[in-house]
XYZ file of C-alpha atoms in Angstrom:
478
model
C -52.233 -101.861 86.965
C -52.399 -103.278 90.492
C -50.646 -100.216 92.898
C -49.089 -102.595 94.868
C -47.434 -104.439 92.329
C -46.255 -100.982 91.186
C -44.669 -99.746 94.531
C -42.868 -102.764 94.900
C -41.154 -102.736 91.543
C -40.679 -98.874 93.100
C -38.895 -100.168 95.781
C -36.509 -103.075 94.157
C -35.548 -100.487 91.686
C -34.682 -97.965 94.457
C -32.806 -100.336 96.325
C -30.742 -101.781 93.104
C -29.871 -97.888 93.110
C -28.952 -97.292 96.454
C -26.945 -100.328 96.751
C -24.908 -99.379 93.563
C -24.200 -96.220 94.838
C -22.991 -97.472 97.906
C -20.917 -99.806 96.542
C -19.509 -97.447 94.483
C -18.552 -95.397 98.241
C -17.442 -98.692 99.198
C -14.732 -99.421 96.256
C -13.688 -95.763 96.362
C -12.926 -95.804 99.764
C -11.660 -99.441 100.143
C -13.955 -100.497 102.139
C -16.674 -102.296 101.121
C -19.719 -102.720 103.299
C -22.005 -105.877 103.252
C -25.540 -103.921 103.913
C -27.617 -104.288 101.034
C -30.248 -101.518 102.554
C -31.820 -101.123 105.616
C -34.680 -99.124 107.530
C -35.321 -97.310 110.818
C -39.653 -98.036 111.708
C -38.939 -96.151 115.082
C -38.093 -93.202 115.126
C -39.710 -92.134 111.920
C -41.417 -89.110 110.903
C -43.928 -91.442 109.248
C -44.969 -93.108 112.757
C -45.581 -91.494 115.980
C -42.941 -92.057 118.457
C -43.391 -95.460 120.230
C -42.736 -95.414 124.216
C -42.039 -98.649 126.570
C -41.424 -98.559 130.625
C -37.815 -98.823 129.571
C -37.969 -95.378 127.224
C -38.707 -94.559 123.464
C -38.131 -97.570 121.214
C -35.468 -97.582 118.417
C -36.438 -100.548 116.020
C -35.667 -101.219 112.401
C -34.040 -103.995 110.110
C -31.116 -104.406 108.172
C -30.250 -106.889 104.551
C -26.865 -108.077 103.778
C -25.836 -108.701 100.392
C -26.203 -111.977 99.590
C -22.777 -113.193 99.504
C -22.542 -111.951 103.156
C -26.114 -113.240 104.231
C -24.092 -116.304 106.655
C -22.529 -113.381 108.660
C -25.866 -111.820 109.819
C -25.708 -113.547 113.089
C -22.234 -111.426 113.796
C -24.284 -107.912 112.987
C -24.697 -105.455 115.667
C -26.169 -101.979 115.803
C -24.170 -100.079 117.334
C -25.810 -96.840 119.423
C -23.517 -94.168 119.907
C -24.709 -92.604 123.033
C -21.627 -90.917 124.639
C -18.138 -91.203 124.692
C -17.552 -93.145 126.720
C -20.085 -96.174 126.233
C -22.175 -97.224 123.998
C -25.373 -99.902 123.185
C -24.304 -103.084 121.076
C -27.617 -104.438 119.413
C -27.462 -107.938 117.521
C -30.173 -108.574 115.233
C -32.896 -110.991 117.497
C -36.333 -109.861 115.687
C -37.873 -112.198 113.235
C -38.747 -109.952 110.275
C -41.387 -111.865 107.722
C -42.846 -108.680 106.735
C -39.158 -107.532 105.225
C -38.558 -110.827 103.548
C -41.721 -111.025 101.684
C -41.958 -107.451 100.808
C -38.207 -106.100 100.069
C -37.110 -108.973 98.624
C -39.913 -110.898 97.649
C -39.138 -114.311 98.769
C -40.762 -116.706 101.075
C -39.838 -116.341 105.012
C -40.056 -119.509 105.519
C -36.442 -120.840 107.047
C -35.306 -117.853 104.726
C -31.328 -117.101 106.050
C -31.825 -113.514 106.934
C -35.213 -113.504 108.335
C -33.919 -112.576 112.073
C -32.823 -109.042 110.326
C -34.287 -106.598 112.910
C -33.372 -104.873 115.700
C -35.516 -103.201 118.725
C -33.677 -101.348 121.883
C -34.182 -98.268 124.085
C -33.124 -95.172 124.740
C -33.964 -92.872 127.296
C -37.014 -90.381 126.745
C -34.748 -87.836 126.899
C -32.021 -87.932 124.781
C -32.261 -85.696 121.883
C -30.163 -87.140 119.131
C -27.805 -89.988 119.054
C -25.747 -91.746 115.892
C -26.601 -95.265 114.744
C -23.760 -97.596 113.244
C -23.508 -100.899 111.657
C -20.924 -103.313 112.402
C -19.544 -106.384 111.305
C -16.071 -108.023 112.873
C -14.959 -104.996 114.373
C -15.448 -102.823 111.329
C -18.190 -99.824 111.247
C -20.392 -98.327 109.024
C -22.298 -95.388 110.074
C -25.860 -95.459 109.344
C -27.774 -92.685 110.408
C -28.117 -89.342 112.980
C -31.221 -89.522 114.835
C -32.496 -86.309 116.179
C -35.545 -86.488 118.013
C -38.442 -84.456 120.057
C -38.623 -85.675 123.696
C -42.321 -86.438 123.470
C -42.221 -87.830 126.991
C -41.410 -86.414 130.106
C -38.481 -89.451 131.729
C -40.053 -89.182 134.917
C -43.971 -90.225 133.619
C -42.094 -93.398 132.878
C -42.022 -96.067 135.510
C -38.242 -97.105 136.764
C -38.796 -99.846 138.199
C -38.684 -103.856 136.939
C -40.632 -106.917 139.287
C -38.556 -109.907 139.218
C -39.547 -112.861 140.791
C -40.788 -113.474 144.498
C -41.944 -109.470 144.023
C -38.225 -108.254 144.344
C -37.431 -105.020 142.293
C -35.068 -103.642 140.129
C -34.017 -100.206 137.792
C -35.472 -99.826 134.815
C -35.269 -97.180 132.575
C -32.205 -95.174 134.358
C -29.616 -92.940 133.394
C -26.872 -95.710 133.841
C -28.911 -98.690 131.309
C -29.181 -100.766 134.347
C -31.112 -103.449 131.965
C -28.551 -102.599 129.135
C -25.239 -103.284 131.599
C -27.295 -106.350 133.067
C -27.873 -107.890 129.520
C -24.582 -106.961 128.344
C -25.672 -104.832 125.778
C -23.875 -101.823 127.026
C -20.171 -101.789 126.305
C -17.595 -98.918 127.295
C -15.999 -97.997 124.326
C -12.241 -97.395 123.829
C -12.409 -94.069 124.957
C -14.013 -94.595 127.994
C -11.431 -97.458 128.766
C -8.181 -95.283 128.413
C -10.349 -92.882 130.930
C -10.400 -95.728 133.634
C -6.632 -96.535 132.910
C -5.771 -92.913 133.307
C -7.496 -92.821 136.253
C -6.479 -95.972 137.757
C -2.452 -95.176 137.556
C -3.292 -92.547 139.275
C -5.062 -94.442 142.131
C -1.812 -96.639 142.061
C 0.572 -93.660 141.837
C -1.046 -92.095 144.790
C -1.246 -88.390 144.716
C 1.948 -85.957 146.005
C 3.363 -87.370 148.979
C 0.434 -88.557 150.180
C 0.524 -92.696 150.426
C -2.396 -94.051 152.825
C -3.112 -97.591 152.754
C -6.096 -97.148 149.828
C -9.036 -99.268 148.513
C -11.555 -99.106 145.653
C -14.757 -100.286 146.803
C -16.970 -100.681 144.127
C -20.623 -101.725 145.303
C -22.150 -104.043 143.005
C -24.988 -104.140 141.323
C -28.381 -105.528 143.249
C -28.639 -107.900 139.798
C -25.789 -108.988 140.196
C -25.792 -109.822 143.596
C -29.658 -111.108 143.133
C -29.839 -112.078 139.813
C -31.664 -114.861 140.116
C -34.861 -112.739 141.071
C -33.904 -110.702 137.740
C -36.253 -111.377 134.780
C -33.696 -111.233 132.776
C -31.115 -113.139 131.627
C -27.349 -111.545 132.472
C -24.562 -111.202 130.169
C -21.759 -114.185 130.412
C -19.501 -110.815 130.352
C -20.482 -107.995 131.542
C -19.317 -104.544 130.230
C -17.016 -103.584 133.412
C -14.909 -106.632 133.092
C -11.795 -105.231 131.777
C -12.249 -101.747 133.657
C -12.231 -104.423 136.619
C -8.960 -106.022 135.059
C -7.168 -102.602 135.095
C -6.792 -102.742 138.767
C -4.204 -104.559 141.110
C -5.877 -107.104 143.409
C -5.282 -105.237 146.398
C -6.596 -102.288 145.120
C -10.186 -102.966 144.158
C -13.454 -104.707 146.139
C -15.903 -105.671 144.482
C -18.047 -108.155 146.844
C -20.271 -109.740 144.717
C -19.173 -113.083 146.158
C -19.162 -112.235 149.659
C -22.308 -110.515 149.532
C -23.985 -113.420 147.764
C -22.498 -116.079 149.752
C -22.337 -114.373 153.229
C -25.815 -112.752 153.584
C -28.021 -114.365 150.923
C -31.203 -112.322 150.716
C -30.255 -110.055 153.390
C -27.569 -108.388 151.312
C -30.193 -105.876 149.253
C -33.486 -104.535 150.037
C -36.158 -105.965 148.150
C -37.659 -102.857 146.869
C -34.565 -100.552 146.897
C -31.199 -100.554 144.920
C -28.885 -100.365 148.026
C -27.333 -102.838 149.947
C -29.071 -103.214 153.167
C -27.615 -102.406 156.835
C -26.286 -105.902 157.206
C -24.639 -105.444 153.844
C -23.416 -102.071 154.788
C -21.783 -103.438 157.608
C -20.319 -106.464 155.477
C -18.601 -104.153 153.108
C -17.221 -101.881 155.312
C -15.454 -104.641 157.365
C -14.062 -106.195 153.810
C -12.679 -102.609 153.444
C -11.356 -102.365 157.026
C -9.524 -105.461 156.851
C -7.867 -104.187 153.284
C -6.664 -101.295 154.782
C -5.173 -103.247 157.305
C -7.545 -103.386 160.583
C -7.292 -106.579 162.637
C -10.417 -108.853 161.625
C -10.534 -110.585 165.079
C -10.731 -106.827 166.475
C -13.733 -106.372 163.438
C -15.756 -109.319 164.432
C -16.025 -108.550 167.770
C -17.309 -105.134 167.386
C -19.496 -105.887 165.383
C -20.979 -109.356 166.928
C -22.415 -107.125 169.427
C -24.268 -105.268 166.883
C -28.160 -105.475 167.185
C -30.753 -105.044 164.756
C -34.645 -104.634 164.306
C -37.429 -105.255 161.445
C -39.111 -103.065 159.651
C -40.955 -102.170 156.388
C -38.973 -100.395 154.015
C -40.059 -99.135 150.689
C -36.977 -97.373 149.314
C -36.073 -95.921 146.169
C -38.231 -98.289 144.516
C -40.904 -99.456 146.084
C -42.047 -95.744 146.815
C -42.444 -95.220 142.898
C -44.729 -97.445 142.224
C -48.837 -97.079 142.972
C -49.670 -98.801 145.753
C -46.284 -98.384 146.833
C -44.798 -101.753 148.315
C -42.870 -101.759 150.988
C -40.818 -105.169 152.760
C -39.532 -106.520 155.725
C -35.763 -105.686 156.557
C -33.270 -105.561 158.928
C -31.564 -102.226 160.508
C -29.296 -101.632 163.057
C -30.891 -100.272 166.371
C -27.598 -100.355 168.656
C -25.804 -97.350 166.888
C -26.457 -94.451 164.948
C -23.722 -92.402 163.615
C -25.379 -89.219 163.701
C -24.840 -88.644 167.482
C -21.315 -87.918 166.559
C -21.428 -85.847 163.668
C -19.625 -82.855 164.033
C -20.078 -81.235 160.411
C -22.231 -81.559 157.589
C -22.939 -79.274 154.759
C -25.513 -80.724 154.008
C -25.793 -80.030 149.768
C -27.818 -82.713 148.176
C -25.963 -85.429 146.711
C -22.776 -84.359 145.338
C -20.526 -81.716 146.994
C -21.824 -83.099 150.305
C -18.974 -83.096 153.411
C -19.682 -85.184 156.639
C -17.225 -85.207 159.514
C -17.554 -87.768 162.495
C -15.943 -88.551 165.274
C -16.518 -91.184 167.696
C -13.856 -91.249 170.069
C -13.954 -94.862 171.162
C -12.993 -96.081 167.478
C -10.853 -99.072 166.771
C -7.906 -97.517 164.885
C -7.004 -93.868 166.394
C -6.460 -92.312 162.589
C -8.619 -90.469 160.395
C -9.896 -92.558 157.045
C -11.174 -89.920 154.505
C -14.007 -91.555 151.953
C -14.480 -90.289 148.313
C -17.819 -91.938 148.102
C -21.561 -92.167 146.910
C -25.355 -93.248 148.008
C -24.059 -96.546 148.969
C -21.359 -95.046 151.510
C -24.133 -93.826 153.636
C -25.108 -96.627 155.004
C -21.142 -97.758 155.847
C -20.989 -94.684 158.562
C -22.445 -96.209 161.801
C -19.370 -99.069 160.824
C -16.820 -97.245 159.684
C -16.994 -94.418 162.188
C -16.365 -97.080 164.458
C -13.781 -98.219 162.729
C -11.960 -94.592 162.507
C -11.839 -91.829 164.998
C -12.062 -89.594 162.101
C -14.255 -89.952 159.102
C -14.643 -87.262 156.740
C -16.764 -88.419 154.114
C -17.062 -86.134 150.594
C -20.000 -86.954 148.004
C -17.796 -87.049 144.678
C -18.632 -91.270 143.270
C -15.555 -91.857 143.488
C -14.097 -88.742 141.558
C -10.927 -87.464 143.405
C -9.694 -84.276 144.617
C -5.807 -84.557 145.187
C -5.843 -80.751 146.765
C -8.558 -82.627 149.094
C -6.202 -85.485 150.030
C -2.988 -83.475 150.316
C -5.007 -81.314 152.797
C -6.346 -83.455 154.915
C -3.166 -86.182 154.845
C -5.306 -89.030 156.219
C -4.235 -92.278 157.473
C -6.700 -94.172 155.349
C -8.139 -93.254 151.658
C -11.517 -95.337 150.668
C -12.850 -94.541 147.290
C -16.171 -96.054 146.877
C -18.614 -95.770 143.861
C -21.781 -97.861 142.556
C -20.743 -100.673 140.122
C -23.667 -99.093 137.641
C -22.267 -95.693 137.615
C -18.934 -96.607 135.981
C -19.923 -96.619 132.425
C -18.816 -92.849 133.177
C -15.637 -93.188 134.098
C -14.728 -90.878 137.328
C -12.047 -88.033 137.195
C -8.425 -87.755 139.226
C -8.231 -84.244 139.102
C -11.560 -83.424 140.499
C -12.396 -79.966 142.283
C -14.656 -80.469 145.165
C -14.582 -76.704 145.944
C -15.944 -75.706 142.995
C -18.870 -78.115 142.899
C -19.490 -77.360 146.612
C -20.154 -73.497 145.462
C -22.046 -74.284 142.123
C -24.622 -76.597 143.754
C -25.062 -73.786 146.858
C -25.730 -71.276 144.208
C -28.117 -73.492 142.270
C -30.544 -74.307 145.407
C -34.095 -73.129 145.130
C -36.083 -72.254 148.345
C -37.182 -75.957 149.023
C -33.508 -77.096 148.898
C -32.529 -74.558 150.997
C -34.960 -75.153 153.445
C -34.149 -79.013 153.617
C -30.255 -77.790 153.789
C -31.195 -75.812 156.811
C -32.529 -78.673 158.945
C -29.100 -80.709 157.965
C -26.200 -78.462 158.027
C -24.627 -78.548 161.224
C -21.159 -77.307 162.081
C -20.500 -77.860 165.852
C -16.692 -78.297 165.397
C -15.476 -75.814 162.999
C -11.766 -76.033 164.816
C -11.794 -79.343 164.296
C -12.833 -78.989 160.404
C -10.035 -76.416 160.205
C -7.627 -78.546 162.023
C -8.436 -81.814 159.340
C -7.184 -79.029 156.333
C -11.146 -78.589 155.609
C -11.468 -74.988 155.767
C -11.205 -74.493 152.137
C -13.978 -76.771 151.372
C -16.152 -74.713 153.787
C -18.546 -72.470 152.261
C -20.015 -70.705 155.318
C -23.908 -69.729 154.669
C -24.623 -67.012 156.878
C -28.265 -67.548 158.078
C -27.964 -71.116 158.556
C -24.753 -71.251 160.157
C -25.877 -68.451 162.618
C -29.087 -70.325 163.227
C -26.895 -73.521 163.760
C -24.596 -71.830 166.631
C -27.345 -70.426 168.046
């Protein structure tokens, strides 16, 4: 008897099993689910682990029951990947094999041939739960637990769009996934943002500064036309974006767009250029209340220079590409810095002060990578800038301390799938990432730290937040 025929009539019997037995689960518990079966091809321990540039491939198929098969269109995998967001697959794959073999029918025009499902996950995650939804209701499906059979950083993270311009690929924050709009925050991570947007309203204590949310967008969304992909009509931070009061919030994709064209981002990096720096920062100034006439001027007289850049993107690939861009020659904040820790990344403190500033107060900036290139504008703007590396998390023992005039929280638009915290402790990152240097960090600390002005830092309510580090700080008086 033909083995074929035989492992077929397996496999229909098998399924008329399982799918009794599930709709026995189904009646029991009162709620029925329309899967008929389904399978996972990747990951599988009968295939070896499939890798893209975007990460290790998750790809399978679901069947409805019949009855149901006019719904499949609605269907969406869901990928549970942390609290606070999650992947939203619908089924796009055109699945003859499935058709033909599971149910033995022709795939021609057949109503549930588009019954599979392929997405990414990083290289590195370990385990995540799949789901299956239909109309807002959810049926888990399976735990996957997984080997990380790739290193994440032998996997390119970059994307070429059109005209050569670059994008993320394969990050931490699905760039792609957020882009596409298969990313969605789920309802935990939305009560997280509402939590921590009262308290942005509610202000902290008795401290009330004028305050602003500056949220730097996205390079695709700013440049999406170079993407080559398609975006989302919605994308996933819509109603975090909703949550806030208009005077509260900037997000300048507009302004960017419209203002500066091509000049807003660097073609091979994920930042906003100088020129967009210097956009934002005015946006911000004029929110908080700074005269724009006074703006303009200051910074009409502004020059800048070409130059190559390759940035955080163009360095990773091989040959690495590099592009023509503009940066400001006239100024350079870091004449007038008068303390920086200088930790990688987060836990960092900066302290300027340029003494012919427009406003006389001090603004103090709960910001990330994008800030950076804000400070030769906004310590213009601000006698005093004191700048902490926290994405927008906020300390309020920070901002009762220092009382400043003028709060600025700033974070990336692609970091906010994790939502950021209002009861952050700077103090205690500040001492966990000095502990956790190695040699090589240490030594790059050493040719950054600088604290010319501790009286100054002490006099801004800083001292708390300064953990002294004995042979660099001598080294640094000296």
């Amino acid at each position: 008897m033909d083995k074929a025929w035989l492992a077929a009539q397996s496999e229909k019997s098998y399924l008329k099993v399982a799918g009794w037995i599930q709709r026995v689960r189904d009646a029991v518990s009162g709620n029925r689910s329309p899967l008929l079966t389904w399978c996972l091809d990747y990951p599988s321990p009968d295939h070896a682990p499939r890798f893209t540039h975007s990460g290790r491939v998750v790809q399978g198929w679901v069947l409805l029951d019949p009855e149901k098969a006019d719904t499949l269109s609605r269907v969406r995998i869901i990928c549970h990947l942390q609290p606070a967001f999650e992947l939203c697959c619908p089924l796009e794959l055109k699945r003859l094999d499935v058709i033909e073999r599971i149910l033995q029918q022709p795939a021609d025009g057949h109503e549930q041939l588009s019954c599979g499902f392929r997405f990414t996950v990083p290289p590195d995650l370990h385990s995540f739960n799949l789901s299956f939804e239909l109309d807002g209701q959810r049926w888990p499906l399976q735990r996957i637990e997984v080997e990380p059979a790739v290193a994440e950083n032998t996997l390119l993270k970059v994307i070429k769009g059109h005209n050569d311009w670059l994008f993320l690929d394969n990050d931490t924050n699905f760039s792609i996934d957020q882009f596409t709009g298969r990313l969605q925050l789920t309802t935990r991570g939305l009560k997280s943002w509402e939590a921590y947007v009262d308290a942005l309203k509610n202000g902290f204590g008795a401290q009330r500064s004028p305050a602003v949310m500056l949220v730097a967008p996205t390079k695709e969304s700013v440049m999406g036309h170079y993407h080559p992909m398609t975006a989302a009509a919605v994308s996933p931070l819509d109603p975090v974006f909703a949550l806030f009061p208009p005077g509260l919030l900037l997000h300048p994709v507009s302004e960017l767009r419209d203002t500066l064209g091509d000049e807003a981002f660097f073609k091979t990096d994920t930042h906003w250029t100088h020129r967009g720096g210097s956009l934002a920062a005015a946006l911000v100034a004029r929110k908080l209340g700074l005269s724009a006439e006074h703006l303009d001027r200051l910074l009409a007289s502004d020059r800048y220079r070409v130059r190559n850049h390759a940035g955080d993107l163009g360095s990773k690939l091989e040959p690495r590409m590099a592009a023509p861009a503009s940066f400001l020659t006239s100024f350079h904040y870091g004449k007038w810095v008068v303390y920086d820790n200088g930790l990688p990344n987060f836990g960092r403190v900066i302290v300027i002060q340029y003494p012919d500033a427009l406003e006389e107060g001090c603004c103090l900036v709960f910001g990330s990578s994008s800030s950076y290139s804000m400070f030769n504008y906004l310590s213009r703007f601000f006698r005093q800038l004191v700048f902490v590396h926290t994405a927008g998390n906020l300390d309020p023992s920070l901002i009762d301390a220092v009382a400043p005039d003028y709060l600025i929280v700033q974070t990336n638009a692609r970091f906010m799938i994790r939502p950021p915290i209002a009861d952050y402790n700077l103090k205690n990152t500040i001492i966990e990432k000095q502990d956790s240097l190695d040699c090589t960090a240490i030594e790059r600390q050493a040719q950054i730290r600088k604290v010319s002005d501790l009286e100054l830092v002490t006099s801004l309510g800083l001292e708390p937040w300064h953990v002294p580090v004995s042979a660099i700080d001598h080294e640094a008086a000296v």
